[in-house]
Short mmCIF file of C-alpha atoms in Angstrom, two decimals:
data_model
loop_
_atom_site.label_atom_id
_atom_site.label_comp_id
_atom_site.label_asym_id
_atom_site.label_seq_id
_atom_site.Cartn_x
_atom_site.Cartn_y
_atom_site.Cartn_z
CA UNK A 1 129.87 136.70 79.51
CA UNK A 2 130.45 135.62 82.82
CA UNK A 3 129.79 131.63 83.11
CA UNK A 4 127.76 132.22 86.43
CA UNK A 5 126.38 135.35 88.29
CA UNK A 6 127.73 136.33 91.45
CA UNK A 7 124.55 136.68 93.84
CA UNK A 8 123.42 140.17 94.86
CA UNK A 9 122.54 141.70 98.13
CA UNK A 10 118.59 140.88 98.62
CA UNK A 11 116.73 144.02 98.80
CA UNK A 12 118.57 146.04 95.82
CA UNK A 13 115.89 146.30 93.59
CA UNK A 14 111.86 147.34 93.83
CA UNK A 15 109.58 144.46 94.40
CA UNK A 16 108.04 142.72 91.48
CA UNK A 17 108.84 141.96 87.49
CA UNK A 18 109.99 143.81 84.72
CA UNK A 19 107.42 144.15 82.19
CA UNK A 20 108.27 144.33 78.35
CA UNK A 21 109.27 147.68 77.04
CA UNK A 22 105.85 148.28 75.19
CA UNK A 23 103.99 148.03 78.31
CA UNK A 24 107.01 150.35 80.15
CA UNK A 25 107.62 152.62 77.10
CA UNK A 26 103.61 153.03 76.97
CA UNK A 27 103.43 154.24 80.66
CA UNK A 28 106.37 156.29 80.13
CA UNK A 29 104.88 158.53 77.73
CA UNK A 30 101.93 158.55 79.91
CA UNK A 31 104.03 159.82 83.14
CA UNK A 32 105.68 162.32 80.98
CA UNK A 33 103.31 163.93 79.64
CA UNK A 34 101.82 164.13 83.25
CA UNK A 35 104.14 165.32 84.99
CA UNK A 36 104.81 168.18 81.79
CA UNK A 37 101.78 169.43 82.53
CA UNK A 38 102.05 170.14 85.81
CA UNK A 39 105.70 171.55 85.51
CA UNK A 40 106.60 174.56 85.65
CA UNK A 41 107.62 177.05 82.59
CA UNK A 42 111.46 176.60 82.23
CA UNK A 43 111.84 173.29 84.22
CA UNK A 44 113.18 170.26 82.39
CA UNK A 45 111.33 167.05 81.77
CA UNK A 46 112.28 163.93 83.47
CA UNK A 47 114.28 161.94 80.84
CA UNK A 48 112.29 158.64 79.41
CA UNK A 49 115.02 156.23 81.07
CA UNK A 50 113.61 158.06 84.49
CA UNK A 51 109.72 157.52 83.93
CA UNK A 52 110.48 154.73 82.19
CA UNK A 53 111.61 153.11 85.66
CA UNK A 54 109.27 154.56 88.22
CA UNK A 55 106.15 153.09 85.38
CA UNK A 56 108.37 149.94 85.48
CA UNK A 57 108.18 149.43 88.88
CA UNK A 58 104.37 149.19 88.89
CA UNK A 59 104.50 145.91 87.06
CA UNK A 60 107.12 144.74 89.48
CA UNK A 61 105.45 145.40 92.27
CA UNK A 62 102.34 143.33 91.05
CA UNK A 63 104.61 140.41 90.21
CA UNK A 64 105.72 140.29 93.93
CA UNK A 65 102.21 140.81 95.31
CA UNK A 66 101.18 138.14 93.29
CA UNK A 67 104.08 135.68 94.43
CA UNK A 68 102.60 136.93 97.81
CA UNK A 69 99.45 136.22 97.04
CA UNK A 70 100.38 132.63 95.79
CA UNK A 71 102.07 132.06 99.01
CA UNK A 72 99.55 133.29 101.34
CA UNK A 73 96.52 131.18 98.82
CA UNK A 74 98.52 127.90 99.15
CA UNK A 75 98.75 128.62 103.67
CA UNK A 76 95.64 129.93 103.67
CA UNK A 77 94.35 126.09 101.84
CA UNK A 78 96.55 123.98 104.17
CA UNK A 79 95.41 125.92 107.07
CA UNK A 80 91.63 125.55 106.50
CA UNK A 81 92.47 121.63 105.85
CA UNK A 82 94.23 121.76 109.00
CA UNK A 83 91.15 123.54 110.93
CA UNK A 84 88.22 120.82 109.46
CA UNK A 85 90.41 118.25 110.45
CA UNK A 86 90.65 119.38 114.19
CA UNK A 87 86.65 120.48 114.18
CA UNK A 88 86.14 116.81 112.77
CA UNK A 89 88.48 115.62 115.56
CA UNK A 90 86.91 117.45 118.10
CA UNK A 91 83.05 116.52 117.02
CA UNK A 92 84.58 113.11 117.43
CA UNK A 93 85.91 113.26 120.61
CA UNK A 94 82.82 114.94 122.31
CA UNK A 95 80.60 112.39 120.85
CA UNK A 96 83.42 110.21 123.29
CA UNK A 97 82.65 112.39 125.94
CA UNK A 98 79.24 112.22 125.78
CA UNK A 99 79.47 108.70 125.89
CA UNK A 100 81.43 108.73 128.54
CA UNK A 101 79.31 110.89 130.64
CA UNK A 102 76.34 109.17 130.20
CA UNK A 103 77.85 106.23 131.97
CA UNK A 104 78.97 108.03 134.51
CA UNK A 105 75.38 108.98 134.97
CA UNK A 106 74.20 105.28 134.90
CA UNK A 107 76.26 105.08 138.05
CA UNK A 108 74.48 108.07 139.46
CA UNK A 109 71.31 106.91 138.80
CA UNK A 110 71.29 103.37 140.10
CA UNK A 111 73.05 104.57 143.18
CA UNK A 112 69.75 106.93 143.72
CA UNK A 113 67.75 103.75 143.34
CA UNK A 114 69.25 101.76 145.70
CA UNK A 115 69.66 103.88 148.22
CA UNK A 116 73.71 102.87 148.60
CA UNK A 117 75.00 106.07 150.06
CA UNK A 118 76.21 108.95 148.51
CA UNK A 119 75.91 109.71 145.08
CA UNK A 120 79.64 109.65 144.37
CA UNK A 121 79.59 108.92 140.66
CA UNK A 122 76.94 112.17 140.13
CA UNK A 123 80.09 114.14 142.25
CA UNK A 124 82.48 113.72 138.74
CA UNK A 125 79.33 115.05 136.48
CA UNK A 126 79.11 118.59 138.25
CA UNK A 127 83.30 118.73 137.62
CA UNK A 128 84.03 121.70 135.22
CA UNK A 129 87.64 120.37 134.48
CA UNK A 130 90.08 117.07 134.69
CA UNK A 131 91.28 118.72 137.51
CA UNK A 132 88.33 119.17 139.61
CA UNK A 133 87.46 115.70 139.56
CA UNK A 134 91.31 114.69 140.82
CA UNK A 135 91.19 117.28 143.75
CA UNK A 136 88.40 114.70 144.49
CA UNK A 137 90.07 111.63 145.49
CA UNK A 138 87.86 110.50 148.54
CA UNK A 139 85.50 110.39 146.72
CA UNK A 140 87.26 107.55 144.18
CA UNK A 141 88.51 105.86 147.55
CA UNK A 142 85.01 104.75 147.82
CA UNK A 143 84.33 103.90 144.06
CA UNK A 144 84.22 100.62 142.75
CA UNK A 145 86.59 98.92 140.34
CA UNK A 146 83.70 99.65 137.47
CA UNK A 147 83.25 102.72 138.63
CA UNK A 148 86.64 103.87 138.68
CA UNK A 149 87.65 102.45 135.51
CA UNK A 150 84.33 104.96 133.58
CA UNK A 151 86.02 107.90 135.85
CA UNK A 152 88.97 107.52 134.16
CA UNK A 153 87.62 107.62 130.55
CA UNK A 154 85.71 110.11 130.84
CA UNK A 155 88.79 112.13 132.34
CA UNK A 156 90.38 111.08 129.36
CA UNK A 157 87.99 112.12 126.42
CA UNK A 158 87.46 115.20 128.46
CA UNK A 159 91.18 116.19 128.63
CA UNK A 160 91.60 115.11 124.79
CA UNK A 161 88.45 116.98 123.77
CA UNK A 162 89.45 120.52 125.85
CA UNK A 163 93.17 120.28 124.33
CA UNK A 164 91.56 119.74 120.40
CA UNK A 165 89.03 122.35 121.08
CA UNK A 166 92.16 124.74 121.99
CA UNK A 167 94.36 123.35 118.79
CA UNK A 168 90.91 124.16 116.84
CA UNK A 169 90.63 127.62 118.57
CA UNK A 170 94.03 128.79 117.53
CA UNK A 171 94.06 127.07 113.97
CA UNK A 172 90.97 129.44 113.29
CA UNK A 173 93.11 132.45 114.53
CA UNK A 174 95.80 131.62 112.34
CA UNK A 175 93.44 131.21 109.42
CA UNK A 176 91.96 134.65 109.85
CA UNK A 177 95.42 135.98 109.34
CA UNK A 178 96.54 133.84 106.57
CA UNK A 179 93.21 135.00 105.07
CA UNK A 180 94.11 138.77 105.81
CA UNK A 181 97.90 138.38 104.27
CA UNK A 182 95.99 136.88 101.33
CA UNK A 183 93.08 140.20 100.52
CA UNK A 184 95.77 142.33 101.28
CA UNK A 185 97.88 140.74 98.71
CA UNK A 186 95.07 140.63 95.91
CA UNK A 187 94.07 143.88 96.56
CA UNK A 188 97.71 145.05 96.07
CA UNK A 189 98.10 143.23 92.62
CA UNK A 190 94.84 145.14 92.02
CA UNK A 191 95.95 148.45 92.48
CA UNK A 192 98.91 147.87 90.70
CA UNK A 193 97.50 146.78 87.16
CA UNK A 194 94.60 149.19 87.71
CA UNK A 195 96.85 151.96 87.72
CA UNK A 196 98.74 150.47 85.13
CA UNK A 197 95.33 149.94 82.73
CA UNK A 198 95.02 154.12 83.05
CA UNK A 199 97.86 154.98 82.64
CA UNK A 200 97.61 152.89 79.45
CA UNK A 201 94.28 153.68 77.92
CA UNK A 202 95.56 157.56 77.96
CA UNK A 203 98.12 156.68 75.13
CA UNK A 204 97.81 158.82 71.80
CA UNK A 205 98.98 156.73 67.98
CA UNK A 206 102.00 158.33 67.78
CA UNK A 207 102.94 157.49 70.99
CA UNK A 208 102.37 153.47 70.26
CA UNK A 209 104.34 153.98 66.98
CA UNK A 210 107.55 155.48 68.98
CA UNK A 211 106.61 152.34 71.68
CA UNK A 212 106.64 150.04 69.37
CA UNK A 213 109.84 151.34 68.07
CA UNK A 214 112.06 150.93 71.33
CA UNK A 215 110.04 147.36 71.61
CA UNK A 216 111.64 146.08 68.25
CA UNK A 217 115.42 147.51 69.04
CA UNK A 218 114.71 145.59 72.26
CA UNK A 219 113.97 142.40 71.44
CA UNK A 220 116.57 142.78 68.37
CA UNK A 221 119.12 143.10 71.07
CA UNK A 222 117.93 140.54 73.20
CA UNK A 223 117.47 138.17 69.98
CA UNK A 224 121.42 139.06 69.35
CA UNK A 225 122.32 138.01 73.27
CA UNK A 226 120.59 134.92 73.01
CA UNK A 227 122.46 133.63 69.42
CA UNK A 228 125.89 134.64 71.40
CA UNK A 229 124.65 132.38 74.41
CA UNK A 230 123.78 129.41 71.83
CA UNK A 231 127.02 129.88 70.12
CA UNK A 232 129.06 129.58 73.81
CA UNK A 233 127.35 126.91 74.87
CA UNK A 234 127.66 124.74 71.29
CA UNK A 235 131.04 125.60 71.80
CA UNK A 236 131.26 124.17 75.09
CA UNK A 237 129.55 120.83 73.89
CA UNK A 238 131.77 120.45 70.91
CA UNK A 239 134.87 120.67 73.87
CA UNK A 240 133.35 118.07 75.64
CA UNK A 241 132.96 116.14 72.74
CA UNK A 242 136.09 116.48 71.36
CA UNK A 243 137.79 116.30 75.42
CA UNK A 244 135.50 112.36 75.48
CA UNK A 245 136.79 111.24 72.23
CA UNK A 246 140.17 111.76 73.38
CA UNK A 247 139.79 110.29 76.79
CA UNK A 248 140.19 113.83 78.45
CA UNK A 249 136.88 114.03 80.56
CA UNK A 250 135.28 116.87 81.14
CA UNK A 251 137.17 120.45 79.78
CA UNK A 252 137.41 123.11 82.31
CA UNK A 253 134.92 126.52 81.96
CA UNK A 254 136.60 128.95 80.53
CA UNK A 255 133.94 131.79 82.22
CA UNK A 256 135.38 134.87 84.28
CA UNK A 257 134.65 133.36 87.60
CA UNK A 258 137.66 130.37 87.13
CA UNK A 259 135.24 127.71 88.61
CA UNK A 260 135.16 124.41 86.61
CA UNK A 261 132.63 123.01 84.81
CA UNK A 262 129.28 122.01 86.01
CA UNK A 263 128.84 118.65 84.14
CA UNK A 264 126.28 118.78 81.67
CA UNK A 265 122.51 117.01 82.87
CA UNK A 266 121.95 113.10 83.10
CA UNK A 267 120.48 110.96 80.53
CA UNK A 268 117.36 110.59 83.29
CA UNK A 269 116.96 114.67 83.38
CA UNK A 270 116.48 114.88 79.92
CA UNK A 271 113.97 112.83 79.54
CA UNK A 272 112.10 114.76 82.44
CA UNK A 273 112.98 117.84 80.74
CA UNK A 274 111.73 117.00 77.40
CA UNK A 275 107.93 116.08 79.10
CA UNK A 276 108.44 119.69 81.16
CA UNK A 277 108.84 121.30 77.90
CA UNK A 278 106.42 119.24 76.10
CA UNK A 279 103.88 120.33 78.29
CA UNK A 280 105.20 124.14 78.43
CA UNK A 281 104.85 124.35 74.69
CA UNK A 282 101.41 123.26 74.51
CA UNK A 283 100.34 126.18 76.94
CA UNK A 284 101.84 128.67 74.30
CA UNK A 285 98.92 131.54 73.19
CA UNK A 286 97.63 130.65 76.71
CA UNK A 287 96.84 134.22 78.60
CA UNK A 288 98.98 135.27 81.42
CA UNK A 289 96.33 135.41 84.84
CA UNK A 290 98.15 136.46 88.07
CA UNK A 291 97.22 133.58 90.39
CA UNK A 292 96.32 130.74 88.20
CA UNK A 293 98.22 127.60 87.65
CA UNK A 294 96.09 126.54 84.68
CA UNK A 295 95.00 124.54 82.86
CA UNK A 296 93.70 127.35 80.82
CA UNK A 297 95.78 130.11 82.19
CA UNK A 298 99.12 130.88 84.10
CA UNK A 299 100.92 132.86 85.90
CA UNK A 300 104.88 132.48 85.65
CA UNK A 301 105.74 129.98 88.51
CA UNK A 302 102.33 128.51 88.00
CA UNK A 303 103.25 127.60 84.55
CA UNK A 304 106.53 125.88 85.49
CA UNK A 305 105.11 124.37 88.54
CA UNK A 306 102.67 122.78 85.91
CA UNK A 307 105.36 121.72 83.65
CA UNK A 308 107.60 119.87 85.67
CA UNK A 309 104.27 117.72 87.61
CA UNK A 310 104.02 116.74 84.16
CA UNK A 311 107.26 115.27 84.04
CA UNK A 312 106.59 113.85 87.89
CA UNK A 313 108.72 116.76 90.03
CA UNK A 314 106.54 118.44 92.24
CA UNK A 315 107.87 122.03 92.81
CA UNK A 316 106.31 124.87 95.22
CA UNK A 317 104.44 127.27 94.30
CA UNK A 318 106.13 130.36 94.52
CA UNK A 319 109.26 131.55 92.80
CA UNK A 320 110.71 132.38 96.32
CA UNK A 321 110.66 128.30 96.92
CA UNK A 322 111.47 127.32 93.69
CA UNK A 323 114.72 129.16 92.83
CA UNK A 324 115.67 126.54 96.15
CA UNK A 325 114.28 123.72 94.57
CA UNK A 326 117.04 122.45 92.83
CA UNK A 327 121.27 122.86 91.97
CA UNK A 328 122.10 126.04 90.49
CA UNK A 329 124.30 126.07 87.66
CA UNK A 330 125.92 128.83 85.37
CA UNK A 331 124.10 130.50 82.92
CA UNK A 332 126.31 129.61 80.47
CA UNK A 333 125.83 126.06 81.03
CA UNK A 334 122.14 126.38 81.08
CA UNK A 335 120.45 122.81 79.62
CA UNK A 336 116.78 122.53 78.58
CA UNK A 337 114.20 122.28 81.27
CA UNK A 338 116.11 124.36 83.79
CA UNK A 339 114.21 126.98 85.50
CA UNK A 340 115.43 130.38 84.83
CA UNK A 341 115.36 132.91 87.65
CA UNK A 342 114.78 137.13 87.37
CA UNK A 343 115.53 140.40 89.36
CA UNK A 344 117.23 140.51 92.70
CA UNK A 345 113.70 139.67 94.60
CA UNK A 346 113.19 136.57 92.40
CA UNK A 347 109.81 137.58 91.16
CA UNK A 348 110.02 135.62 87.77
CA UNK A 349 110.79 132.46 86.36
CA UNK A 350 110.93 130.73 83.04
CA UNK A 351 111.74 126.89 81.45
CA UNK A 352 114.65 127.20 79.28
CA UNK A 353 114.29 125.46 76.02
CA UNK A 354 118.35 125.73 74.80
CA UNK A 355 119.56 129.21 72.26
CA UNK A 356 119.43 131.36 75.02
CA UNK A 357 115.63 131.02 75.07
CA UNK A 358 112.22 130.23 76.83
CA UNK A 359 108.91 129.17 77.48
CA UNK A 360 107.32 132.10 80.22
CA UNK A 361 104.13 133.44 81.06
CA UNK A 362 105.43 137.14 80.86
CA UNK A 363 102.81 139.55 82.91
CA UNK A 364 99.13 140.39 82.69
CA UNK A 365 97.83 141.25 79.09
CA UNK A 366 99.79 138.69 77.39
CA UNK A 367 100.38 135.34 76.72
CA UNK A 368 102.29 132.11 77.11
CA UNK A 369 105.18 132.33 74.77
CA UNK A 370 108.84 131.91 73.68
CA UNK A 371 111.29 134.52 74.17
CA UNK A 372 114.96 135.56 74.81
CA UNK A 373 116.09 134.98 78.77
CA UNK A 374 117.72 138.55 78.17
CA UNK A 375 114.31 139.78 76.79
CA UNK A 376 114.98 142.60 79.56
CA UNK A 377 118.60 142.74 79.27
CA UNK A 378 121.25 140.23 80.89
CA UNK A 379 121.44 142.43 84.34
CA UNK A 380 117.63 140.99 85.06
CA UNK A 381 118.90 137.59 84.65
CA UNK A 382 119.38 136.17 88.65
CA UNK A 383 119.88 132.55 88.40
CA UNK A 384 119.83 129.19 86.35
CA UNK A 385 118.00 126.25 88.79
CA UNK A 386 118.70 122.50 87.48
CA UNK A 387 115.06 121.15 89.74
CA UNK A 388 115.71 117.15 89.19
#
């Protein structure tokens, strides 16, 4: 196996995560016996590797809506922070203006009482705008130090207060969408596993028996991928040892792509790593909810968001951010704690816990649990991220 995965062209694959073959096999049977009916006499059924795809592709597709939704849920909550904090500012500020104006019309008023001329303080009250009371300057010719000096606060919390206001007004704009990119993202996921729940409940026994059937030869194989991955990499340690006893360094990878070896993790990231996975292991039998990030259920990059703030890294939310969030490193040289990546859109994540395995929130239905990284063959693997 190749010691690190050449990167694909973005786009390649449909939107979203593979689900397990049970789930896939399970639609399958449901598609084909569908789209039998509605054949005609004579034509062939679509092979199960076909309908076992396009039913595939539904779970995908709600993994990436729900990465979407994530995002758009986390701008839609900085945004609304953003907007109470101008509305706040902006109460503030007219409560300055007010102020301000009502010394201004202390001005006006005692001018009326004594009879000294005209009203010029009164003048700067009927002003709609900083501006009108500029285009004014005879007028402030005339005004006293005092005077002059209350003109140009209340300029000032007026052109403060109008420029907030505007912030404000186009904050709230930008909310509204963030708050349509987020419904339209739920209602997506929605769709998705509501289709998928049909499609589903339609199954007959014997087709759950043959499910079950491709489910065990899959995780059989994947179980088998996963010992050849721990055997490599013990391999690889016993080199280094070996390569440090005799003063050699470091060996050189041996893997396909020629590059050398990406030194093993620091003293410091395995003690962060063991708290991630301490934490990731107590959320095991924990149910799989798109959206949430605990603490009594998890999505996939919730749940490793959550396990490395337990070992003090703060990672983003989304998959999309967090497979940048770090130093990618071969899968071969993989090291517990490491954040492993899925499918060409990045749409899944685990924590590696060593032996080609993992700690993952898999898709809606099940639960928090251990499993191969190849538990959907080695092609669905993307990339290995080292986050601290």
């Amino acid at each position: 196996m190749a010691s690190h995965r050449k990167s694909r062209t973005p786009g390649t694959r449909v939107a979203g995560i593979r689900t397990p073959a049970l789930a896939t096999a399970a639609l399958t049977s449901v598609a084909l016996l569908s789209q039998t009916a509605e054949a005609a006499p004579g034509e062939d059924r679509p092979s199960l590797e076909e309908v076992e795809k396009k039913v595939g592709d539904l779970y995908r597709q709600a993994e990436s809506a729900t990465e979407k939704y994530n995002a758009a849920k986390e701008k839609t909550g900085k945004q609304r922070k953003r907007v109470d904090t101008l509305l706040d500012d902006v109460a503030k500020r007219t409560q300055k203006l007010n102020e301000a104006r009502s010394e201004l019309g202390s001005y006006a008023a005692a001018q009326y009482r004594t009879g000294a001329g005209m009203p010029d303080t009164a003048t700067f009250l009927l002003a709609e705008t900083p501006q009108d009371i500029f285009d004014q300057r005879q007028v402030l010719d005339r005004m006293t130090g005092r005077q002059k000096a209350a003109v140009d606060d209340y300029v000032t919390q007026q052109t403060e207060t109008m420029k907030k206001r505007q912030e404000a007004t186009e904050s709230l704009r930008t909310l509204t969408e963030t708050q349509g990119d987020l419904k339209t993202a739920k209602a997506t996921v929605q769709k998705k596993l509501a289709a998928a729940r049909e499609l589903l409940s339609k199954l007959t026994a014997e087709e759950k028996a043959r499910l079950a059937a491709i489910e065990k030869r899959k995780q059989e194989e994947a179980a088998r991928k996963a010992a050849e991955l721990a055997r490599q990499q013990a391999e690889q340690e016993q080199a280094r040892e070996e390569a440090a006893q005799q003063g050699g360094g470091a060996s050189e990878g041996s893997g396909s792509t020629g590059s050398t070896e990406t030194p093993p993790a620091d003293s410091s990231y395995g003690t962060k790593a063991e708290k991630a996975l301490a934490f990731a292991r107590a959320q095991i039998g924990k149910p799989y909810v798109w959206g949430a990030t605990g603490p009594g259920s998890y999505d996939c990059s919730g749940l490793t968001q959550a396990a490395w703030k337990a070992a003090g890294v703060s990672l983003p939310r989304t998959t999309y951010d967090q497979v940048n969030a770090g130093t990618t490193v071969p899968v071969s040289q993989a090291q517990p704690g490491d954040l492993v990546f899925f499918y060409d859109d990045v749409t899944h994540v685990g924590i590696y816990i060593g032996n080609g395995m993992m700690i993952h929130a898999p898709k809606p239905g099940t639960y928090v649990r251990e499993e191969s990284i190849y538990y959907d063959g080695d092609s669905a693997i993307h990339s290995i991220v080292r986050p601290a």
